[in-house]
mmCIF file of C-alpha atoms in Angstrom:
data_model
loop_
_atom_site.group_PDB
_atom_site.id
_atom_site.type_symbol
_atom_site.label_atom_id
_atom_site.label_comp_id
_atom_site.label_asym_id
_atom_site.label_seq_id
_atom_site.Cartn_x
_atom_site.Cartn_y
_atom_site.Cartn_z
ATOM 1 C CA UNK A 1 4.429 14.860 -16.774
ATOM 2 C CA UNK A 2 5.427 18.565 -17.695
ATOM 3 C CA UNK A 3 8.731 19.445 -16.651
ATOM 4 C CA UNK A 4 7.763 22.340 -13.121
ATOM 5 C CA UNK A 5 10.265 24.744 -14.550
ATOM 6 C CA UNK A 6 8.447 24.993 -18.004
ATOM 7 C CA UNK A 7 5.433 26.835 -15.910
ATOM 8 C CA UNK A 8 5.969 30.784 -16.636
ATOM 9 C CA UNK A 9 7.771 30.581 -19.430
ATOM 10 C CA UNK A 10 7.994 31.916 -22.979
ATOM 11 C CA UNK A 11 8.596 29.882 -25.948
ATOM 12 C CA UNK A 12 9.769 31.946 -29.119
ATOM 13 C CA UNK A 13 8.071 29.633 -32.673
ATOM 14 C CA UNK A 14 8.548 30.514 -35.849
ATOM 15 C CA UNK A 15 10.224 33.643 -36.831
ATOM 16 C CA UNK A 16 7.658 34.942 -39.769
ATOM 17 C CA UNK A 17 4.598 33.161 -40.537
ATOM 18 C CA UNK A 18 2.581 34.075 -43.771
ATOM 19 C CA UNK A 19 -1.054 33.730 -43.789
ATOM 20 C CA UNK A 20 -2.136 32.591 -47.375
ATOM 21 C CA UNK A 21 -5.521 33.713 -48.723
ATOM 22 C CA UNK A 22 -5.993 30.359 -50.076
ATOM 23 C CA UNK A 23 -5.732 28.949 -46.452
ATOM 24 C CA UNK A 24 -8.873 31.417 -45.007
ATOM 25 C CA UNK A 25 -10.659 30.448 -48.528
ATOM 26 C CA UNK A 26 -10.327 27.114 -47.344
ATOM 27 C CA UNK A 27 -11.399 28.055 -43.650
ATOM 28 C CA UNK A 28 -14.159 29.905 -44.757
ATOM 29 C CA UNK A 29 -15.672 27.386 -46.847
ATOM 30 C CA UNK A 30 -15.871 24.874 -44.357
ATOM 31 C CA UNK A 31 -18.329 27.291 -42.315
ATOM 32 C CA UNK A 32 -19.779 28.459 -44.950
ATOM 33 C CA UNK A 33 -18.773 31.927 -44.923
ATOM 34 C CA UNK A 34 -18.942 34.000 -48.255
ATOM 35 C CA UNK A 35 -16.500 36.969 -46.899
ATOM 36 C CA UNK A 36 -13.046 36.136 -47.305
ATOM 37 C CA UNK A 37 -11.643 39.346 -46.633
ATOM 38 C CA UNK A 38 -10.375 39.197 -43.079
ATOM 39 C CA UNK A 39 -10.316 35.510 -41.643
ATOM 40 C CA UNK A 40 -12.969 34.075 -39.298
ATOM 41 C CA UNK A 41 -12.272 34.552 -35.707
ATOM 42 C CA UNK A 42 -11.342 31.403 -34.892
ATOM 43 C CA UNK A 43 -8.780 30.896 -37.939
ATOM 44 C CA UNK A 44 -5.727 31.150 -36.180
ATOM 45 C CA UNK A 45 -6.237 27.804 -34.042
ATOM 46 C CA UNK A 46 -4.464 26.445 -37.473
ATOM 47 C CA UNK A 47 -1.216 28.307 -36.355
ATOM 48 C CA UNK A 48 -1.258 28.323 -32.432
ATOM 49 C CA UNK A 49 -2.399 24.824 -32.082
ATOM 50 C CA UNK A 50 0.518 23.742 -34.045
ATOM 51 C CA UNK A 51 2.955 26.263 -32.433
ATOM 52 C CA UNK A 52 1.706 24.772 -28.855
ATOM 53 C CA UNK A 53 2.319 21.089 -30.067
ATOM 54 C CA UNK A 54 5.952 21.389 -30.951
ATOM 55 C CA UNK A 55 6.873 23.554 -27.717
ATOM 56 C CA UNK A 56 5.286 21.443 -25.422
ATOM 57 C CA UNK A 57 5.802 17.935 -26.935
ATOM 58 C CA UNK A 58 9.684 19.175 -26.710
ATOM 59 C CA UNK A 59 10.946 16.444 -24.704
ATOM 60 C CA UNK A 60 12.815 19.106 -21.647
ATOM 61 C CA UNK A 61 9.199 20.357 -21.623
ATOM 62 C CA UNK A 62 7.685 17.098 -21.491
ATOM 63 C CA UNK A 63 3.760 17.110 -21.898
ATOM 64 C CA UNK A 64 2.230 13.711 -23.872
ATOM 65 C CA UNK A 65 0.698 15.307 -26.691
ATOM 66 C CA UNK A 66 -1.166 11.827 -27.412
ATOM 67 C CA UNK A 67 -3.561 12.122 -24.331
ATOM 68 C CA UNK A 68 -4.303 15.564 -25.127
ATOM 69 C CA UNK A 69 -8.297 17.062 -25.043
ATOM 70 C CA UNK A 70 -8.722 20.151 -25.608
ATOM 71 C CA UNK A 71 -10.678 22.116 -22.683
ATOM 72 C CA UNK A 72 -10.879 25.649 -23.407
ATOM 73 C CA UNK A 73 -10.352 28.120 -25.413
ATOM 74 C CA UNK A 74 -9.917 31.702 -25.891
ATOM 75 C CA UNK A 75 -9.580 34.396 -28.560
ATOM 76 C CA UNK A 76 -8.681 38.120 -28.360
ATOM 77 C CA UNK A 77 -8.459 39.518 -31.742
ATOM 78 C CA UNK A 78 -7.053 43.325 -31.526
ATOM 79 C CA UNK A 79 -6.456 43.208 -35.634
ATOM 80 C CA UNK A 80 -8.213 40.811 -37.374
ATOM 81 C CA UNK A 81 -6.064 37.951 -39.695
ATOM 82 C CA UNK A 82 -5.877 38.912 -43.279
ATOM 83 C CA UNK A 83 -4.727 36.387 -46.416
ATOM 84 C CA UNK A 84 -0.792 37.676 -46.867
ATOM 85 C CA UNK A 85 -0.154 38.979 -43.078
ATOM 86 C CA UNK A 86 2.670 38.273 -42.050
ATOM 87 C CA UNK A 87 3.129 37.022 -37.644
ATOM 88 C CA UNK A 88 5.846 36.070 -35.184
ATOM 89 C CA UNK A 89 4.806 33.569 -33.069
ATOM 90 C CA UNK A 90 5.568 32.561 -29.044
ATOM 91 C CA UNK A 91 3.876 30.485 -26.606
ATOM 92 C CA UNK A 92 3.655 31.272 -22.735
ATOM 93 C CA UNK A 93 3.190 28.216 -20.394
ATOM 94 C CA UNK A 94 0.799 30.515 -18.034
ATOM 95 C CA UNK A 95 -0.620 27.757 -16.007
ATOM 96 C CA UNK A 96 -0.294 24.350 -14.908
ATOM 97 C CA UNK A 97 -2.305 21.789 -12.083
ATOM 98 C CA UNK A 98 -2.768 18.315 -11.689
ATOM 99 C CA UNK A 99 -6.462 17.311 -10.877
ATOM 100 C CA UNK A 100 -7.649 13.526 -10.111
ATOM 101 C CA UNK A 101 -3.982 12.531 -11.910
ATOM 102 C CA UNK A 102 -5.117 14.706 -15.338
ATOM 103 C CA UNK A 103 -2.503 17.122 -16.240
ATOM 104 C CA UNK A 104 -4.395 20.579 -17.171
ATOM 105 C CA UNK A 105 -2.146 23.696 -18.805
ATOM 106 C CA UNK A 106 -2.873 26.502 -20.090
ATOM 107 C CA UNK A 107 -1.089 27.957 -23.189
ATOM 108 C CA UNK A 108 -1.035 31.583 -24.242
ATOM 109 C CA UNK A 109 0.188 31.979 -27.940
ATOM 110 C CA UNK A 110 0.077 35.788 -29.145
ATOM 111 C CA UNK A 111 0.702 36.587 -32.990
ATOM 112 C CA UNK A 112 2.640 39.863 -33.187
ATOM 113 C CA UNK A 113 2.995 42.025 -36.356
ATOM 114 C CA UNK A 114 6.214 43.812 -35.767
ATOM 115 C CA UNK A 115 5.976 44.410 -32.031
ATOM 116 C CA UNK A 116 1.973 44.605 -31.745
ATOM 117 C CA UNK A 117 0.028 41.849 -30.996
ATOM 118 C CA UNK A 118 -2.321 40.674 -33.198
ATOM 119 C CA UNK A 119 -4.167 38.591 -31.659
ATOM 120 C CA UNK A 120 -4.034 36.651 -28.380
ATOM 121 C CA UNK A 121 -5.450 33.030 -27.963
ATOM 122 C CA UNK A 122 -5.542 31.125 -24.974
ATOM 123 C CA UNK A 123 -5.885 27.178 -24.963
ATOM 124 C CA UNK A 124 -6.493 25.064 -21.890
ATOM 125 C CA UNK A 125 -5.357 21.267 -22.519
ATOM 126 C CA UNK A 126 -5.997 18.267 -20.410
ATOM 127 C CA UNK A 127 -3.655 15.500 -20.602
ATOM 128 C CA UNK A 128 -5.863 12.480 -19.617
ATOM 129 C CA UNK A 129 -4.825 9.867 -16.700
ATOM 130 C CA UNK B 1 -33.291 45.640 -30.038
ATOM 131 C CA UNK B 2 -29.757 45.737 -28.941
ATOM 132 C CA UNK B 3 -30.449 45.678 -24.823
ATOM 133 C CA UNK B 4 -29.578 43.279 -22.232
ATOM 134 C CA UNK B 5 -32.153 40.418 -22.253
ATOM 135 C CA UNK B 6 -32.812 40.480 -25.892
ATOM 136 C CA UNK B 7 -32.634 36.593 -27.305
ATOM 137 C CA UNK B 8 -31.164 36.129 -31.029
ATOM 138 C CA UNK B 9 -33.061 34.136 -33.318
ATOM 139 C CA UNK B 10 -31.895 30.692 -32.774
ATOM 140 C CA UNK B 11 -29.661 28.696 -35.926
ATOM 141 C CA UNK B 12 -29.180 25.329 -36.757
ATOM 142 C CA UNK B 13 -25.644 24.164 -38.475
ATOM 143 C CA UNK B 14 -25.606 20.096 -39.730
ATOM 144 C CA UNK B 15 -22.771 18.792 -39.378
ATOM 145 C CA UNK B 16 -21.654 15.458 -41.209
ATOM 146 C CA UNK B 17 -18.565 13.601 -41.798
ATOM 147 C CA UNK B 18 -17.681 15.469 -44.508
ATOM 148 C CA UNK B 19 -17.885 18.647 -43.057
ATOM 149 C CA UNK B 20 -14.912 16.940 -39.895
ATOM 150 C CA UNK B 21 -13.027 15.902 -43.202
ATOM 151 C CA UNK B 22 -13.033 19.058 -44.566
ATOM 152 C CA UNK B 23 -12.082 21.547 -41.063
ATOM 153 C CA UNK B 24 -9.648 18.724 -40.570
ATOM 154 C CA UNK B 25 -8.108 19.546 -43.851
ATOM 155 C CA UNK B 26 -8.421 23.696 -43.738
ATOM 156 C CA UNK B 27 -7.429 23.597 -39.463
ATOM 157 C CA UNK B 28 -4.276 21.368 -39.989
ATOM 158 C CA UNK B 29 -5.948 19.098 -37.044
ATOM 159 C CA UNK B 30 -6.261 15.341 -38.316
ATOM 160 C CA UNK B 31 -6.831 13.847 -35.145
ATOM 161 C CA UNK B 32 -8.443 10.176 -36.157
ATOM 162 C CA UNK B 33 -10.899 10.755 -33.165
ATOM 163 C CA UNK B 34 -12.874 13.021 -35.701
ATOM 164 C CA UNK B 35 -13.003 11.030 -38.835
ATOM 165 C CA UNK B 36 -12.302 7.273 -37.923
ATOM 166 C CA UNK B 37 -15.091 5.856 -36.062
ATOM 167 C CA UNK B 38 -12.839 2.348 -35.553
ATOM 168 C CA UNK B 39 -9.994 4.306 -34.234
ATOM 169 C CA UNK B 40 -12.601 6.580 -31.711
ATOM 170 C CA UNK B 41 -13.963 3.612 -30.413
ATOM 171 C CA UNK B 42 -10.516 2.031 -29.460
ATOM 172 C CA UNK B 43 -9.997 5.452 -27.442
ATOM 173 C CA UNK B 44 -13.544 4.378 -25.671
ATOM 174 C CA UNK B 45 -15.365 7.703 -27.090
ATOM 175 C CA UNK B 46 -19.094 6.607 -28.265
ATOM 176 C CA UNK B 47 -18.191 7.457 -31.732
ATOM 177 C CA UNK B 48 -16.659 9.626 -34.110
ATOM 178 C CA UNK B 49 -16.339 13.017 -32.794
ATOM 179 C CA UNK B 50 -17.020 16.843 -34.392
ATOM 180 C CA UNK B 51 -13.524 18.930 -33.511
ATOM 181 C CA UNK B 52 -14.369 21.145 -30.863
ATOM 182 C CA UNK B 53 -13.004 24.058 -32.570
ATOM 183 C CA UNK B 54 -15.201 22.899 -35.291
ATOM 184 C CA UNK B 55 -18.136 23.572 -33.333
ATOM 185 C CA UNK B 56 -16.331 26.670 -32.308
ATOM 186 C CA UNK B 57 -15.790 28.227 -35.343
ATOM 187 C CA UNK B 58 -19.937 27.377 -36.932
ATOM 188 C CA UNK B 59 -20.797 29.277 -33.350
ATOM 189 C CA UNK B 60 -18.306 31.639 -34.125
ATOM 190 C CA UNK B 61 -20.079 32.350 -38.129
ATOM 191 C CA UNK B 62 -23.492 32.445 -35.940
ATOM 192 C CA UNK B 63 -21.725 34.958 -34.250
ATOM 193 C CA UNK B 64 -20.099 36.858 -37.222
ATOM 194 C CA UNK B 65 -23.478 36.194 -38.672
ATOM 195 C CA UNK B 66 -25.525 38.253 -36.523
ATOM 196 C CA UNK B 67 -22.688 41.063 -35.847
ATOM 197 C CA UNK B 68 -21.694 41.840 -39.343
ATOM 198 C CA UNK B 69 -18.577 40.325 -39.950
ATOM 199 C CA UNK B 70 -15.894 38.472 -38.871
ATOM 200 C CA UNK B 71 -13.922 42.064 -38.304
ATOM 201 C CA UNK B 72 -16.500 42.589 -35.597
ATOM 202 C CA UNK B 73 -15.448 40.315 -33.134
ATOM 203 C CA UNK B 74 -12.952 40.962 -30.791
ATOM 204 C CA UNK B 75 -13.154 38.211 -28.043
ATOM 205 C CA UNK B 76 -14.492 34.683 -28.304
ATOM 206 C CA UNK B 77 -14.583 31.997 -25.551
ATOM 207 C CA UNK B 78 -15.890 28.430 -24.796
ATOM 208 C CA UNK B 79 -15.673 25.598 -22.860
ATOM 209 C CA UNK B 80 -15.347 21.838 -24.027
ATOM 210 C CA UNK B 81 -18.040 20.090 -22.169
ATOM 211 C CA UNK B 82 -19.594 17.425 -23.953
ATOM 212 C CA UNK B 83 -18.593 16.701 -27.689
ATOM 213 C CA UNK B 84 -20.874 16.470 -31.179
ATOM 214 C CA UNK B 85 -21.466 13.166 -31.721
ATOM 215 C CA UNK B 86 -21.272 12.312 -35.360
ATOM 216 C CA UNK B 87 -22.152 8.803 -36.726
ATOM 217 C CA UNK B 88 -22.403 7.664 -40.054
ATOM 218 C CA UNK B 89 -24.214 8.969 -43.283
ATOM 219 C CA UNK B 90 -26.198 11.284 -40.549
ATOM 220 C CA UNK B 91 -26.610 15.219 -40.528
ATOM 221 C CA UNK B 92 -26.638 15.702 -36.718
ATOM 222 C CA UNK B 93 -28.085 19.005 -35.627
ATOM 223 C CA UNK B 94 -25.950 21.788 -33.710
ATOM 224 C CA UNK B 95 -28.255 24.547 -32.431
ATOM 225 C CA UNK B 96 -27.173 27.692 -31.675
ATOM 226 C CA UNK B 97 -28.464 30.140 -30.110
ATOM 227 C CA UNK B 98 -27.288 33.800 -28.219
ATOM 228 C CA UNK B 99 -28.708 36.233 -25.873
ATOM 229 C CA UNK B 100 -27.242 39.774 -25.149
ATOM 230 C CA UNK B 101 -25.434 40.116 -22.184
ATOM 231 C CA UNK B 102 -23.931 43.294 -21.834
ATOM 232 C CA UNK B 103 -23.883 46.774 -23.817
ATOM 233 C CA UNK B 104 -21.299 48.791 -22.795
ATOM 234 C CA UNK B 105 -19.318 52.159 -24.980
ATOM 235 C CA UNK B 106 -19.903 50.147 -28.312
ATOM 236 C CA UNK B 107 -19.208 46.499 -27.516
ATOM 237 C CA UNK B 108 -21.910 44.120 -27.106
ATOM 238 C CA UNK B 109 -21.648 40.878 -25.347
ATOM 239 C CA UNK B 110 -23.429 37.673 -26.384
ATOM 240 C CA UNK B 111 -23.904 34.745 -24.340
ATOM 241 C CA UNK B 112 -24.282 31.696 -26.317
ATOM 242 C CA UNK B 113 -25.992 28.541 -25.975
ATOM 243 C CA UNK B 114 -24.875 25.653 -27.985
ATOM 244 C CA UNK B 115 -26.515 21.924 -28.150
ATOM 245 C CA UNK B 116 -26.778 18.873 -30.097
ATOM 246 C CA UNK B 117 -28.589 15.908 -29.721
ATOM 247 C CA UNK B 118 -30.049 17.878 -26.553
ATOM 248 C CA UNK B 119 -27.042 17.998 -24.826
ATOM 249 C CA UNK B 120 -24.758 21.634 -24.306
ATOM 250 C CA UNK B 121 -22.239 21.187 -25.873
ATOM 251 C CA UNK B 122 -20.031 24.598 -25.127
ATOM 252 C CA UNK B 123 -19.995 26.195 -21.656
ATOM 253 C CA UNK B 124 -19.399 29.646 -21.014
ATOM 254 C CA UNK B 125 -19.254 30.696 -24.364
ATOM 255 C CA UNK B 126 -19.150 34.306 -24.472
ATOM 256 C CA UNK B 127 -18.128 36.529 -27.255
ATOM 257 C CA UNK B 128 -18.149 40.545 -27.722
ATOM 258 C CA UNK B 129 -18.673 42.462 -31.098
ATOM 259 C CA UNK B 130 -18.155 45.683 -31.883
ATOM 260 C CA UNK B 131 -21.901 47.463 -32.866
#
């Protein structure tokens, strides 16, 4: 179960994360998009996801990470990801519930560029029975 | 057109177990639910699974698609409600389709409709582009 005093909080991730061209090449392909130039606007599940994994699989946060669906998602993209940007990264706990004994949170991750924001994303994860 | 009511032309992606090989390897997400079908079953799901961001991000080129870019979107939205089935050496169908929602100073909202196999797939999937 995720530890109550988790809910509201802020956890700071990686310092400076660099966006490779090569990676939204890679993303790109797989959809079949032909313009690399700024990244798809789903791309930066590939850094958020991750981000949300280590915070809340931290063991004074507690959430099982194994018996994790994903149940929504959300993107607000105020500048769109190019290859070479460089982000800070933290996660927000913003909401938390138990429903018929599944565990359902909600994770903010923002992606800052000096002290803008990027882009916001907004994942909702179940943790199954 | 670009006014409320007005239906986009509808797309289909395939999507194969290559193609959950290859957005596991370019998303970072190897989750065996989406490319071992022994493994899925053990987890009682009918078979091997399509990522849901996977389906996000073909509904999300529809999208970009139809908008001009992937600079033109500036909010994008869905629910998980059932998942793409994906069996064996089989191109299953994802159909996509949008209809315009809102216009308002510039922005245009789409609501989108996504399905496979006949069933929805995303719910409330909602994105806004800039015109």
């Amino acid at each position: 179960m995720l530890n109550p005093d988790s809910v509201g909080r802020t956890f700071e991730g990686a310092d400076s994360i660099t966006v490779t061209q090569a990676e939204i090449d890679a993303f790109c392909a797989v959809i079949g998009e032909s313009d690399t130039s700024v990244a798809p606007p789903t791309f930066s599940i590939r850094i958020s996801l991750e981000q949300s994994q280590s915070i809340l699989s931290d063991p004074t946060v507690g959430l099982d990470w194994t018996r994790v669906v994903h149940g929504d998602q959300k993107f607000e993209i105020f500048s769109p990801i190019k290859g070479g940007d460089s982000f800070s990264c933290s996660s927000t706990i913003e909401s938390y519930r138990v429903a018929a004994g599944n565990e359902i949170v909600t994770v903010r991750s923002d992606l800052k560029s000096g002290s803008a924001i990027a882009l916001s994303s907004w994942s909702t994860l179940v943790v199954r029975a | 057109m670009i006014e409320v009511g007005t239906a986009l032309p509808e797309h289909v992606f395939k999507v194969n177990r290559a193609l959950l090989k290859a957005y596991a390897d370019a998303s970072g997400d190897q989750n065996p639910i989406h490319q071992n079908e022994e493994f899925a079953l053990s987890v009682g799901l009918p078979n091997v699974i399509a990522h849901g961001m996977l389906t996000m991000a073909l509904v999300g080129k529809y999208v970009t698609d139809w908008a001009g870019g992937s600079s033109k979107v500036i909010h994008y939205g869905a629910r998980f409600i059932k998942p793409v089935i994906v069996p064996a050496n089989t191109d299953v169908d994802l159909t996509v389709s949008a209809t315009i929602s809102a216009v308002d100073q510039g922005l245009i909202t789409l609501d989108l409709t996504a399905t496979s196999a006949g069933v929805k797939v995303l719910g409330m999937a909602k994105a806004v582009v800039k015109k």
